Amino acid sequence: MNAMIKYLGTPRIYTEILTDLQERFPGNSGCFFRQKEILDGQQFWVLEDALDCSPKNYQYEQLDIVKEELSDFNHYEFFEGTQLFVKKPVDKDSFETINKLLEIQSLYSVNEEKEEEISKLMYSITGMETIIASLLEPLPTDEYLQIFSDAFGELLVSSSALYQMDEDYRLVHNHGFEKPIEQIQKLPQKAFSPVNTFPVDVIKSGLYDEIQVLKNKYKTIYTIPVQIEGKNQYMILIARQKAYNERERLIINNLSRLLSSIIEYQKLRETMRFDKKTLNRSDFRLQSFYKGLKYLFSVQNVDLFCEKFADMIREIFQVTNVKMFVRKSWGNLLWGYDMQDYKHALTIKYNTVWDRYDLTKEIEQQAIEEDFGNLKPFFKLESEKGNMPDSAYIIRSLDGNILGIIFLYGFRCEDMEFIKMITEMAGMALEIFIAQGDFNQMLHSYEEVMEAFQSANVLYKKVSQCNGVVDFYNTMKTNLINYFGIKTMYISFKSGETPINFPKNPEKRVLQYFEEYYEQDYEDIGIRERENGSILFILPIPVVSKKILLAFEGEDNPKLNVLLQLMQLGFQDKLAAILEEEY
């Protein structure tokens, strides 16, 4: 066992396992196979190690071929599809020990993959910073588009080419194609068609007949349209022999957004040359943007990020106020920054496609209230103070996930595109240290999460045997305190006009929370920060005839996050069934 532990995280672990099986079962022999990506996304079953066993090949396309060849061996499947073929049967204890070792081995692999992913992300961001530094110079349109076309090729290790629209698209710059296509016929769609405004996977879409001839040589081909003043005036073509992975596709999307922002910015600079006052104001903003962005990429704390980002927005846009809700982890909650008068967290109900909401329009205010929970009481509080925000902007990660919302007061609409670029850059910085923090937490909380799932399974069996609401309450409370670390639990509902609470006499502040929640006309999870630092979660129970609340209070931890998800999968239904029978 000591030898096996010593080699965890290295390929030698497979040798040690086979050696251990042979020592404990003399005359034993066997081998390990694992599925891996070898070339261009193709999956093969690769021999990891063998002891007194000699498969015919090192790798196989199908596992069935291995099974047929080693049909006289006992076959076992372990964590993440690892296959063991061994002459003598493996007892239950040995099987569980091997499975746990391979599970830990996988965690080492995950760590390496995450580090590699973060390194790639940092390389992409560094590349984008270099692009920004180059493109903020007053270059002619053709020149900075050529720089951007080359950037697609360099960041994605691809061939790239730039085409300009005349009658059709004609080649103006090539980066890596041995025999570039000289002319591509334009599509008949209107200027604002989605096909014409977002990156297009040419192989999947079947568009552009001239480009289809490249399918024999390249596994993946994309076109990135470039709009200037609402019309497609350029197009970038990128292609690579190896297929793009998910992260690289995100880079394509993000570079496309950045390109659009840069184009808008360049057009703005051309206009500002004729107005010295406007030019000076723009120069001031760019200096603040550069310094602020440079600083944002260096911070590693969410609260400090919020403080500096809010200062940056105030300084650049001279708005009267900025309020912000951001993620502190990859959970589903957005926490308010520097809002002493509003302690509720927002819930992300939909991964909205909106990037901006004009809150002066009723329909857009309704839209953001549908996309995020707990916004109605926030807007109500702001309205009572006579200080409603006039616009909201979403902060996103590279893959489009929502990381935060900023509410602006006294914002000028003509600055809309510039603030979009700033929020995109801020999203990149925020994503990095959230991902790093969550990954570090994951390494330390894995056992807690697994224990929480096991405890939840035991608790669900106990709950299914409960008779009556009192039995349900006592069973839930005892087990949640013992196994999930909550401080206390509540059940609240009304029979007619009579309030019924478990326990009978909650403190006044908790009763006030319940009364506020009864008066609300939506069914979101309620989240309240308590004076003692803990969090009170309030969940509505799906009973048609009455409004019933189930709440529990505790510290933010991995077990509690698991519980919050599981409470909505079965425990609520059980309580609803009990209450419908009794009341």
mmCIF file with all atom_site columns, C-alpha atoms in Angstrom, residues 50-153:
data_model
loop_
_atom_site.group_PDB
_atom_site.id
_atom_site.type_symbol
_atom_site.label_atom_id
_atom_site.label_alt_id
_atom_site.label_comp_id
_atom_site.label_asym_id
_atom_site.label_entity_id
_atom_site.label_seq_id
_atom_site.pdbx_PDB_ins_code
_atom_site.Cartn_x
_atom_site.Cartn_y
_atom_site.Cartn_z
_atom_site.occupancy
_atom_site.B_iso_or_equiv
_atom_site.pdbx_formal_charge
_atom_site.auth_seq_id
_atom_site.auth_comp_id
_atom_site.auth_asym_id
_atom_site.auth_atom_id
_atom_site.pdbx_PDB_model_num
ATOM 1   C CA . ALA A 1 50  ? 0.944   -5.041  -18.171 1.00 0.00 ? 50  ALA A CA 1
ATOM 2   C CA . LEU A 1 51  ? 2.475   -7.710  -15.903 1.00 0.00 ? 51  LEU A CA 1
ATOM 3   C CA . ASP A 1 52  ? 3.147   -11.205 -17.321 1.00 0.00 ? 52  ASP A CA 1
ATOM 4   C CA . CYS A 1 53  ? 0.549   -10.380 -19.965 1.00 0.00 ? 53  CYS A CA 1
ATOM 5   C CA . SER A 1 54  ? 1.215   -9.348  -23.574 1.00 0.00 ? 54  SER A CA 1
ATOM 6   C CA . PRO A 1 55  ? -1.686  -7.899  -25.603 1.00 0.00 ? 55  PRO A CA 1
ATOM 7   C CA . LYS A 1 56  ? -1.094  -7.957  -29.356 1.00 0.00 ? 56  LYS A CA 1
ATOM 8   C CA . ASN A 1 57  ? -1.289  -4.164  -29.768 1.00 0.00 ? 57  ASN A CA 1
ATOM 9   C CA . TYR A 1 58  ? -0.511  -1.046  -27.753 1.00 0.00 ? 58  TYR A CA 1
ATOM 10  C CA . GLN A 1 59  ? -3.811  0.657   -28.655 1.00 0.00 ? 59  GLN A CA 1
ATOM 11  C CA . TYR A 1 60  ? -7.233  -0.438  -29.948 1.00 0.00 ? 60  TYR A CA 1
ATOM 12  C CA . GLU A 1 61  ? -10.128 1.438   -31.539 1.00 0.00 ? 61  GLU A CA 1
ATOM 13  C CA . GLN A 1 62  ? -12.776 -0.781  -29.893 1.00 0.00 ? 62  GLN A CA 1
ATOM 14  C CA . LEU A 1 63  ? -12.827 -2.234  -26.381 1.00 0.00 ? 63  LEU A CA 1
ATOM 15  C CA . ASP A 1 64  ? -14.666 -5.311  -27.669 1.00 0.00 ? 64  ASP A CA 1
ATOM 16  C CA . ILE A 1 65  ? -11.526 -6.314  -29.575 1.00 0.00 ? 65  ILE A CA 1
ATOM 17  C CA . VAL A 1 66  ? -9.542  -6.239  -26.307 1.00 0.00 ? 66  VAL A CA 1
ATOM 18  C CA . LYS A 1 67  ? -12.228 -8.291  -24.532 1.00 0.00 ? 67  LYS A CA 1
ATOM 19  C CA . GLU A 1 68  ? -12.184 -10.884 -27.299 1.00 0.00 ? 68  GLU A CA 1
ATOM 20  C CA . GLU A 1 69  ? -8.386  -11.118 -27.274 1.00 0.00 ? 69  GLU A CA 1
ATOM 21  C CA . LEU A 1 70  ? -8.279  -11.443 -23.454 1.00 0.00 ? 70  LEU A CA 1
ATOM 22  C CA . SER A 1 71  ? -11.427 -13.537 -23.121 1.00 0.00 ? 71  SER A CA 1
ATOM 23  C CA . ASP A 1 72  ? -9.771  -15.914 -20.620 1.00 0.00 ? 72  ASP A CA 1
ATOM 24  C CA . PHE A 1 73  ? -9.047  -13.004 -18.241 1.00 0.00 ? 73  PHE A CA 1
ATOM 25  C CA . ASN A 1 74  ? -11.381 -11.583 -15.618 1.00 0.00 ? 74  ASN A CA 1
ATOM 26  C CA . HIS A 1 75  ? -12.559 -8.095  -16.632 1.00 0.00 ? 75  HIS A CA 1
ATOM 27  C CA . TYR A 1 76  ? -13.245 -5.164  -14.228 1.00 0.00 ? 76  TYR A CA 1
ATOM 28  C CA . GLU A 1 77  ? -14.195 -1.540  -14.969 1.00 0.00 ? 77  GLU A CA 1
ATOM 29  C CA . PHE A 1 78  ? -13.092 1.197   -12.566 1.00 0.00 ? 78  PHE A CA 1
ATOM 30  C CA . PHE A 1 79  ? -13.270 4.972   -12.177 1.00 0.00 ? 79  PHE A CA 1
ATOM 31  C CA . GLU A 1 80  ? -13.688 6.963   -15.462 1.00 0.00 ? 80  GLU A CA 1
ATOM 32  C CA . GLY A 1 81  ? -13.734 3.833   -17.606 1.00 0.00 ? 81  GLY A CA 1
ATOM 33  C CA . THR A 1 82  ? -10.343 2.396   -16.597 1.00 0.00 ? 82  THR A CA 1
ATOM 34  C CA . GLN A 1 83  ? -10.356 -1.305  -17.610 1.00 0.00 ? 83  GLN A CA 1
ATOM 35  C CA . LEU A 1 84  ? -8.500  -4.066  -15.708 1.00 0.00 ? 84  LEU A CA 1
ATOM 36  C CA . PHE A 1 85  ? -7.947  -7.544  -17.186 1.00 0.00 ? 85  PHE A CA 1
ATOM 37  C CA . VAL A 1 86  ? -6.548  -10.040 -14.637 1.00 0.00 ? 86  VAL A CA 1
ATOM 38  C CA . LYS A 1 87  ? -6.150  -13.826 -14.555 1.00 0.00 ? 87  LYS A CA 1
ATOM 39  C CA . LYS A 1 88  ? -7.400  -14.413 -11.047 1.00 0.00 ? 88  LYS A CA 1
ATOM 40  C CA . PRO A 1 89  ? -10.609 -12.856 -9.686  1.00 0.00 ? 89  PRO A CA 1
ATOM 41  C CA . VAL A 1 90  ? -10.328 -9.718  -7.535  1.00 0.00 ? 90  VAL A CA 1
ATOM 42  C CA . ASP A 1 91  ? -12.084 -9.851  -4.163  1.00 0.00 ? 91  ASP A CA 1
ATOM 43  C CA . LYS A 1 92  ? -14.446 -7.081  -3.014  1.00 0.00 ? 92  LYS A CA 1
ATOM 44  C CA . ASP A 1 93  ? -11.962 -5.360  -0.682  1.00 0.00 ? 93  ASP A CA 1
ATOM 45  C CA . SER A 1 94  ? -9.264  -5.280  -3.341  1.00 0.00 ? 94  SER A CA 1
ATOM 46  C CA . PHE A 1 95  ? -11.746 -3.949  -5.893  1.00 0.00 ? 95  PHE A CA 1
ATOM 47  C CA . GLU A 1 96  ? -12.798 -1.088  -3.605  1.00 0.00 ? 96  GLU A CA 1
ATOM 48  C CA . THR A 1 97  ? -9.174  -0.258  -2.768  1.00 0.00 ? 97  THR A CA 1
ATOM 49  C CA . ILE A 1 98  ? -8.180  -0.133  -6.446  1.00 0.00 ? 98  ILE A CA 1
ATOM 50  C CA . ASN A 1 99  ? -11.236 1.960   -7.303  1.00 0.00 ? 99  ASN A CA 1
ATOM 51  C CA . LYS A 1 100 ? -10.415 4.518   -4.600  1.00 0.00 ? 100 LYS A CA 1
ATOM 52  C CA . LEU A 1 101 ? -6.768  4.709   -5.727  1.00 0.00 ? 101 LEU A CA 1
ATOM 53  C CA . LEU A 1 102 ? -7.811  5.315   -9.338  1.00 0.00 ? 102 LEU A CA 1
ATOM 54  C CA . GLU A 1 103 ? -10.310 7.920   -8.195  1.00 0.00 ? 103 GLU A CA 1
ATOM 55  C CA . ILE A 1 104 ? -7.529  9.795   -6.380  1.00 0.00 ? 104 ILE A CA 1
ATOM 56  C CA . GLN A 1 105 ? -5.304  9.320   -9.446  1.00 0.00 ? 105 GLN A CA 1
ATOM 57  C CA . SER A 1 106 ? -8.010  11.027  -11.502 1.00 0.00 ? 106 SER A CA 1
ATOM 58  C CA . LEU A 1 107 ? -7.979  14.038  -9.157  1.00 0.00 ? 107 LEU A CA 1
ATOM 59  C CA . TYR A 1 108 ? -4.281  14.517  -9.947  1.00 0.00 ? 108 TYR A CA 1
ATOM 60  C CA . SER A 1 109 ? -5.173  14.466  -13.657 1.00 0.00 ? 109 SER A CA 1
ATOM 61  C CA . VAL A 1 110 ? -7.966  17.000  -13.103 1.00 0.00 ? 110 VAL A CA 1
ATOM 62  C CA . ASN A 1 111 ? -5.501  19.278  -11.309 1.00 0.00 ? 111 ASN A CA 1
ATOM 63  C CA . GLU A 1 112 ? -3.079  19.104  -14.248 1.00 0.00 ? 112 GLU A CA 1
ATOM 64  C CA . GLU A 1 113 ? -5.896  19.755  -16.732 1.00 0.00 ? 113 GLU A CA 1
ATOM 65  C CA . LYS A 1 114 ? -7.093  22.784  -14.742 1.00 0.00 ? 114 LYS A CA 1
ATOM 66  C CA . GLU A 1 115 ? -3.586  24.209  -14.551 1.00 0.00 ? 115 GLU A CA 1
ATOM 67  C CA . GLU A 1 116 ? -3.210  23.725  -18.294 1.00 0.00 ? 116 GLU A CA 1
ATOM 68  C CA . GLU A 1 117 ? -6.602  25.344  -18.879 1.00 0.00 ? 117 GLU A CA 1
ATOM 69  C CA . ILE A 1 118 ? -5.705  28.358  -16.706 1.00 0.00 ? 118 ILE A CA 1
ATOM 70  C CA . SER A 1 119 ? -2.367  28.679  -18.534 1.00 0.00 ? 119 SER A CA 1
ATOM 71  C CA . LYS A 1 120 ? -4.167  28.703  -21.886 1.00 0.00 ? 120 LYS A CA 1
ATOM 72  C CA . LEU A 1 121 ? -6.635  31.266  -20.583 1.00 0.00 ? 121 LEU A CA 1
ATOM 73  C CA . MET A 1 122 ? -3.827  33.510  -19.330 1.00 0.00 ? 122 MET A CA 1
ATOM 74  C CA . TYR A 1 123 ? -2.083  33.171  -22.707 1.00 0.00 ? 123 TYR A CA 1
ATOM 75  C CA . SER A 1 124 ? -5.319  34.174  -24.463 1.00 0.00 ? 124 SER A CA 1
ATOM 76  C CA . ILE A 1 125 ? -5.823  37.180  -22.198 1.00 0.00 ? 125 ILE A CA 1
ATOM 77  C CA . THR A 1 126 ? -2.185  38.253  -22.638 1.00 0.00 ? 126 THR A CA 1
ATOM 78  C CA . GLY A 1 127 ? -2.642  37.949  -26.385 1.00 0.00 ? 127 GLY A CA 1
ATOM 79  C CA . MET A 1 128 ? -5.794  40.053  -26.227 1.00 0.00 ? 128 MET A CA 1
ATOM 80  C CA . GLU A 1 129 ? -4.013  42.717  -24.172 1.00 0.00 ? 129 GLU A CA 1
ATOM 81  C CA . THR A 1 130 ? -1.332  42.837  -26.875 1.00 0.00 ? 130 THR A CA 1
ATOM 82  C CA . ILE A 1 131 ? -4.020  43.165  -29.530 1.00 0.00 ? 131 ILE A CA 1
ATOM 83  C CA . ILE A 1 132 ? -5.680  46.002  -27.648 1.00 0.00 ? 132 ILE A CA 1
ATOM 84  C CA . ALA A 1 133 ? -2.354  47.783  -27.203 1.00 0.00 ? 133 ALA A CA 1
ATOM 85  C CA . SER A 1 134 ? -1.737  47.536  -30.977 1.00 0.00 ? 134 SER A CA 1
ATOM 86  C CA . LEU A 1 135 ? -5.241  48.344  -32.181 1.00 0.00 ? 135 LEU A CA 1
ATOM 87  C CA . LEU A 1 136 ? -5.747  51.420  -30.054 1.00 0.00 ? 136 LEU A CA 1
ATOM 88  C CA . GLU A 1 137 ? -3.283  53.162  -32.377 1.00 0.00 ? 137 GLU A CA 1
ATOM 89  C CA . PRO A 1 138 ? -4.961  55.238  -35.135 1.00 0.00 ? 138 PRO A CA 1
ATOM 90  C CA . LEU A 1 139 ? -4.315  52.736  -37.918 1.00 0.00 ? 139 LEU A CA 1
ATOM 91  C CA . PRO A 1 140 ? -6.210  52.454  -41.228 1.00 0.00 ? 140 PRO A CA 1
ATOM 92  C CA . THR A 1 141 ? -9.053  49.919  -41.135 1.00 0.00 ? 141 THR A CA 1
ATOM 93  C CA . ASP A 1 142 ? -7.280  47.448  -43.447 1.00 0.00 ? 142 ASP A CA 1
ATOM 94  C CA . GLU A 1 143 ? -4.174  47.400  -41.249 1.00 0.00 ? 143 GLU A CA 1
ATOM 95  C CA . TYR A 1 144 ? -5.814  46.726  -37.897 1.00 0.00 ? 144 TYR A CA 1
ATOM 96  C CA . LEU A 1 145 ? -8.083  44.089  -39.458 1.00 0.00 ? 145 LEU A CA 1
ATOM 97  C CA . GLN A 1 146 ? -4.971  42.372  -40.811 1.00 0.00 ? 146 GLN A CA 1
ATOM 98  C CA . ILE A 1 147 ? -3.521  42.429  -37.276 1.00 0.00 ? 147 ILE A CA 1
ATOM 99  C CA . PHE A 1 148 ? -6.733  40.888  -35.966 1.00 0.00 ? 148 PHE A CA 1
ATOM 100 C CA . SER A 1 149 ? -6.774  38.261  -38.715 1.00 0.00 ? 149 SER A CA 1
ATOM 101 C CA . ASP A 1 150 ? -3.201  37.274  -37.799 1.00 0.00 ? 150 ASP A CA 1
ATOM 102 C CA . ALA A 1 151 ? -4.216  37.198  -34.108 1.00 0.00 ? 151 ALA A CA 1
ATOM 103 C CA . PHE A 1 152 ? -6.887  34.585  -34.847 1.00 0.00 ? 152 PHE A CA 1
ATOM 104 C CA . GLY A 1 153 ? -4.231  32.463  -36.526 1.00 0.00 ? 153 GLY A CA 1
#
